[in-house]
Short mmCIF file of C-alpha atoms in Angstrom, two decimals:
data_model
loop_
_atom_site.label_atom_id
_atom_site.label_comp_id
_atom_site.label_asym_id
_atom_site.label_seq_id
_atom_site.Cartn_x
_atom_site.Cartn_y
_atom_site.Cartn_z
CA LEU A 771 4.27 -36.45 -8.02
CA MET A 772 2.20 -33.65 -6.44
CA THR A 773 -0.20 -31.17 -8.07
CA PHE A 774 -1.67 -28.19 -6.20
CA TYR A 775 -2.36 -24.45 -6.43
CA GLN A 776 -0.01 -21.62 -5.55
CA TYR A 777 -0.46 -17.84 -5.51
CA ARG A 778 1.58 -14.73 -6.25
CA ALA A 779 0.99 -11.04 -5.48
CA GLN A 780 1.80 -9.19 -8.70
CA SER A 781 1.65 -5.80 -10.41
CA GLY A 782 -0.13 -5.47 -13.74
CA VAL A 783 3.14 -4.71 -15.53
CA ILE A 784 3.93 -8.20 -16.84
CA PRO A 785 6.17 -8.53 -19.93
CA LYS A 786 4.52 -10.51 -22.74
CA ASP A 787 7.52 -12.85 -22.91
CA ARG A 788 7.62 -13.44 -19.14
CA LEU A 789 8.29 -17.05 -18.22
CA TRP A 790 7.10 -18.04 -14.77
CA GLU A 791 10.37 -19.21 -13.27
CA ASN A 792 12.99 -18.01 -10.79
CA MET A 793 10.29 -16.83 -8.42
CA ASN A 794 8.64 -17.37 -5.07
CA LEU A 795 5.03 -18.49 -4.79
CA ALA A 796 2.85 -19.20 -1.76
CA ASN A 797 -0.25 -20.98 -0.55
CA LEU A 798 -3.33 -19.01 0.57
CA GLY A 799 -1.94 -18.26 4.01
CA GLY A 800 1.45 -17.36 2.61
CA VAL A 801 0.23 -14.87 0.03
CA MET A 802 -2.19 -13.27 2.50
CA PHE A 803 0.62 -12.98 5.04
CA TYR A 804 2.79 -11.20 2.45
CA LEU A 805 -0.01 -8.88 1.36
CA HIS A 806 -0.96 -7.95 4.91
CA ASN A 807 2.56 -7.42 6.23
CA GLU A 808 4.22 -5.75 3.27
CA VAL A 809 1.97 -4.85 0.32
CA VAL A 810 -1.04 -3.10 1.88
CA ASP A 811 0.61 -1.82 5.06
CA LYS A 812 0.82 1.96 5.21
CA ASP A 813 4.59 1.75 5.79
CA GLY A 814 4.99 -0.04 2.45
CA GLU A 815 3.10 2.47 0.30
CA MET A 816 4.96 3.80 -2.73
CA MET A 817 4.45 6.42 -5.46
CA ASP A 818 3.88 5.65 -9.12
CA GLU A 819 5.35 7.62 -12.04
CA SER A 820 2.48 10.11 -11.83
CA GLY A 821 3.16 10.82 -8.17
CA HIS A 822 0.10 8.94 -6.94
CA LYS A 823 0.17 6.66 -3.94
CA THR A 824 0.13 2.90 -4.65
CA THR A 825 0.64 -0.37 -2.85
CA LYS A 826 4.19 -1.69 -2.47
CA PHE A 827 5.65 -2.49 -5.91
CA GLN A 828 2.28 -1.40 -7.40
CA VAL A 829 0.79 -4.82 -6.64
CA ASP A 830 -2.79 -4.81 -7.90
CA ARG A 831 -3.68 -8.49 -8.33
CA ILE A 832 -3.15 -12.01 -7.07
CA LEU A 833 -2.24 -14.65 -9.65
CA ARG A 834 -3.08 -18.32 -9.24
CA PHE A 835 -0.92 -21.12 -10.65
CA LYS A 836 -1.52 -24.84 -10.99
CA VAL A 837 1.80 -26.46 -10.13
CA THR A 838 3.10 -29.99 -10.51
CA MET A 839 6.35 -31.11 -8.89
CA ARG A 840 8.51 -34.06 -8.01
CA ASN A 841 11.76 -33.34 -6.23
CA SER A 842 14.72 -35.66 -6.71
CA ASP A 843 15.27 -39.04 -5.06
CA ALA A 844 18.58 -37.67 -3.73
CA LEU A 845 16.69 -35.03 -1.73
CA TRP A 846 14.29 -37.59 -0.28
CA LYS A 847 17.05 -40.02 0.65
CA LYS A 848 19.01 -37.37 2.54
CA PHE A 849 16.21 -35.42 4.27
CA ARG A 850 13.08 -37.61 3.98
CA SER A 851 11.26 -34.50 2.78
CA GLN A 852 9.12 -33.76 -0.27
CA PHE A 853 10.46 -30.18 -0.32
CA GLY A 854 13.96 -28.78 -0.33
CA GLN A 855 15.63 -25.62 0.93
CA PHE A 856 13.54 -22.49 0.37
CA ILE A 857 15.49 -19.89 -1.60
CA GLN A 858 14.54 -16.24 -1.88
CA PHE A 859 14.45 -14.80 -5.39
CA ASP A 860 15.09 -11.11 -6.03
CA TYR A 861 14.56 -9.93 -9.60
CA GLY A 862 14.91 -13.51 -10.80
CA GLN A 863 18.16 -14.15 -8.90
CA ALA A 864 18.50 -16.71 -6.11
CA THR A 865 19.97 -14.74 -3.23
CA PHE A 866 18.82 -16.12 0.14
CA GLY A 867 18.19 -12.40 0.58
CA MET A 868 21.96 -11.81 0.22
CA PRO A 869 23.57 -11.77 -3.25
CA ASP A 870 26.86 -13.17 -1.97
CA HIS A 871 25.03 -16.42 -1.17
CA VAL A 872 24.44 -17.32 -4.82
CA LYS A 873 27.24 -19.90 -4.64
CA LYS A 874 25.41 -21.61 -1.78
CA CYS A 875 22.34 -21.94 -4.00
CA ASN A 876 24.40 -23.36 -6.86
CA ALA A 877 25.82 -26.00 -4.50
CA ILE A 878 22.30 -27.10 -3.50
CA TRP A 879 21.22 -27.53 -7.12
CA SER A 880 24.40 -29.43 -8.00
CA GLU A 881 23.56 -32.03 -5.34
CA PHE A 882 19.75 -32.22 -5.53
CA GLY A 883 18.75 -30.76 -8.88
CA TYR A 884 16.70 -27.57 -9.28
CA GLU A 885 14.55 -28.41 -6.29
CA VAL A 886 11.30 -26.79 -5.17
CA GLY A 887 11.90 -25.33 -1.71
CA CYS A 888 9.44 -24.52 1.06
CA GLN A 889 9.40 -22.25 4.13
CA ALA A 890 6.66 -21.65 6.72
CA ASN A 891 5.38 -18.18 7.66
CA PRO A 892 6.97 -16.66 10.77
CA SER A 893 4.82 -17.44 13.81
CA GLY A 894 3.17 -14.86 16.04
CA VAL A 895 2.98 -12.16 13.36
CA SER A 896 -0.49 -12.88 12.02
CA ALA A 897 -3.29 -15.45 12.21
CA TYR A 898 -2.81 -16.87 8.71
CA ASP A 899 -2.36 -20.43 9.90
CA GLU A 900 -0.27 -22.94 7.98
CA GLY A 901 0.98 -20.35 5.51
CA TYR A 902 4.13 -21.09 3.56
CA TRP A 903 6.22 -19.89 0.61
CA THR A 904 7.85 -21.92 -2.14
CA SER A 905 10.77 -21.35 -4.53
CA TRP A 906 10.92 -22.33 -8.22
CA PRO A 907 14.42 -22.16 -9.79
CA GLY A 908 14.40 -21.85 -13.57
CA ARG A 909 17.02 -21.04 -16.20
CA CYS A 910 20.10 -19.19 -14.96
CA PRO A 911 18.85 -18.63 -11.42
CA SER A 912 22.24 -17.29 -10.35
CA MET A 913 21.80 -13.99 -12.23
CA PRO A 914 19.01 -11.35 -12.18
CA PHE A 915 16.55 -10.57 -14.96
CA THR A 916 18.06 -7.10 -15.41
CA SER A 917 21.36 -5.34 -14.81
CA LYS A 918 19.33 -2.64 -13.03
CA ALA A 919 18.35 -4.94 -10.15
CA PRO A 920 19.03 -3.36 -6.72
CA GLN A 921 21.49 -6.12 -5.75
CA GLY A 922 23.68 -5.23 -8.75
CA GLY A 923 25.49 -7.50 -11.16
CA PRO A 924 24.96 -8.28 -14.86
CA ALA A 925 21.70 -9.66 -16.26
CA LYS A 926 21.25 -13.29 -17.28
CA THR A 927 23.50 -14.22 -20.20
CA ALA A 928 22.95 -16.69 -23.05
CA GLU A 929 25.82 -18.77 -21.69
CA CYS A 930 24.29 -18.91 -18.23
CA LEU A 931 20.84 -19.79 -19.61
CA LYS A 932 22.44 -22.76 -21.39
CA GLU A 933 24.65 -23.92 -18.53
CA GLN A 934 21.96 -23.64 -15.84
CA PRO A 935 18.77 -25.10 -17.39
CA GLY A 936 16.62 -24.92 -14.26
CA GLY A 937 13.96 -27.37 -13.15
CA SER A 938 10.98 -26.48 -15.35
CA CYS A 939 9.68 -29.10 -17.79
CA GLY A 940 6.43 -30.42 -19.24
CA SER A 941 6.21 -33.65 -17.22
CA PRO A 942 8.27 -33.62 -14.00
CA ASP A 943 10.07 -36.87 -13.26
CA GLY A 944 12.48 -35.88 -10.48
CA THR A 945 15.61 -35.74 -12.63
CA PHE A 946 18.15 -32.92 -12.29
CA ASN A 947 16.45 -30.45 -14.65
CA CYS A 948 12.88 -31.83 -14.78
CA ILE A 949 11.39 -31.22 -11.35
CA TRP A 950 8.47 -28.83 -11.71
CA HIS A 951 5.85 -27.36 -14.03
CA VAL A 952 3.65 -24.29 -13.51
CA GLU A 953 0.73 -22.97 -15.53
CA GLU A 954 -1.43 -19.89 -15.06
CA ALA A 955 -4.84 -20.61 -13.51
CA GLY A 956 -6.60 -17.25 -13.17
CA PHE A 957 -6.25 -14.13 -11.05
CA ILE A 958 -8.22 -11.74 -8.85
CA MET A 959 -7.78 -7.97 -8.72
CA LEU A 960 -6.93 -6.54 -5.31
CA ASP A 961 -9.83 -4.08 -5.73
CA ASP A 962 -12.24 -7.02 -5.96
CA LEU A 963 -10.73 -8.80 -2.98
CA VAL A 964 -10.81 -5.72 -0.75
CA GLY A 965 -14.17 -4.57 -2.11
CA THR A 966 -13.18 -1.01 -2.92
CA ASP A 967 -11.41 1.09 -5.56
CA ILE A 968 -7.96 1.26 -3.96
CA ALA A 969 -6.69 4.07 -6.21
CA LYS A 970 -9.66 6.25 -5.15
CA LEU A 971 -9.10 5.26 -1.53
CA TYR A 972 -5.53 6.55 -1.69
CA LEU A 973 -6.55 9.72 -3.55
CA SER A 974 -9.08 10.49 -0.80
CA GLY A 975 -6.33 10.31 1.83
CA GLY A 976 -7.22 6.86 3.12
CA TRP A 977 -5.09 3.78 3.56
CA GLN A 978 -5.63 0.04 3.62
CA TYR A 979 -3.90 -0.94 6.84
CA GLU A 980 -1.81 0.59 9.60
CA LYS A 981 -0.05 -1.44 12.28
CA SER A 982 -0.65 0.64 15.40
CA SER A 983 -4.42 0.89 14.87
CA ASP A 984 -4.70 -2.59 13.32
CA THR A 985 -7.14 -1.26 10.72
CA GLY A 986 -7.43 1.00 7.70
CA GLU A 987 -8.91 4.40 6.91
CA GLY A 988 -11.73 4.08 4.38
CA THR A 989 -11.79 0.29 4.50
CA SER A 990 -11.91 -2.29 7.29
CA PHE A 991 -11.07 -5.29 5.11
CA TRP A 992 -7.61 -5.76 6.64
CA SER A 993 -8.66 -5.08 10.25
CA GLY A 994 -7.48 -7.66 12.77
CA LYS A 995 -4.21 -9.12 11.51
CA LYS A 996 -4.07 -11.56 14.43
CA ASP A 997 -7.81 -12.27 14.49
CA LYS A 998 -8.20 -15.90 13.35
CA ALA A 999 -11.80 -15.50 12.21
CA ARG A 1000 -11.03 -12.39 10.15
CA CYS A 1001 -7.91 -13.94 8.59
CA LYS A 1002 -9.88 -17.08 7.71
CA ALA A 1003 -12.64 -14.97 6.13
CA ARG A 1004 -10.08 -13.11 3.98
CA GLU A 1005 -8.56 -16.40 2.83
CA GLU A 1006 -11.99 -17.79 1.96
CA LYS A 1007 -12.89 -14.70 -0.04
CA LEU A 1008 -9.70 -15.06 -2.07
CA LEU A 1009 -10.36 -18.76 -2.59
CA ASN A 1010 -13.97 -18.29 -3.67
#
């Protein structure tokens, strides 16, 4: 049984009935890697409903979760690993990044239970050492939260929710559908992490980070994506 903290970059639009399942989380290095490479990069900027510039997917905070997990004995016996296959989730659907691979995910869970998967950050892209992402399959992971998801297909059905119970439970014991538990453990706003009002920064014509210059315009917080000291300092600020 293992208990540790995980993080998630998130927008403020969180449904009141949202259950934290069928998602990808990350450690410090993993979430900072994702923020730096996709969320705050100038190429990832988007527009909100008012026509104002925002971060990718309107991410404005980082959530922290206290997680407890115990993957199945079958997984350990076959791979001698505490973690299983990492699986990408898109709109609550396990896709491996490709919707036609849902059957592959179902086969994994049939053999090892609704395992927690793990994947290391790509190397050479940044200096966020030892970063990794994790996957947390919940109820009906084979279908998306909404029928409007970009990958298409119908939303989760009552039948699917019953037939595919997922791995979340109160006290993980490594059985098929009782492998992990997550609970919210605070958050930090991106404004506070970066040390500036990001909405005002965008309105003034600035940006947080741009690849070719390796810095921002109006803030230097994200300068030096491959600078180990700077990446470590950003991680420590998030942690503290």
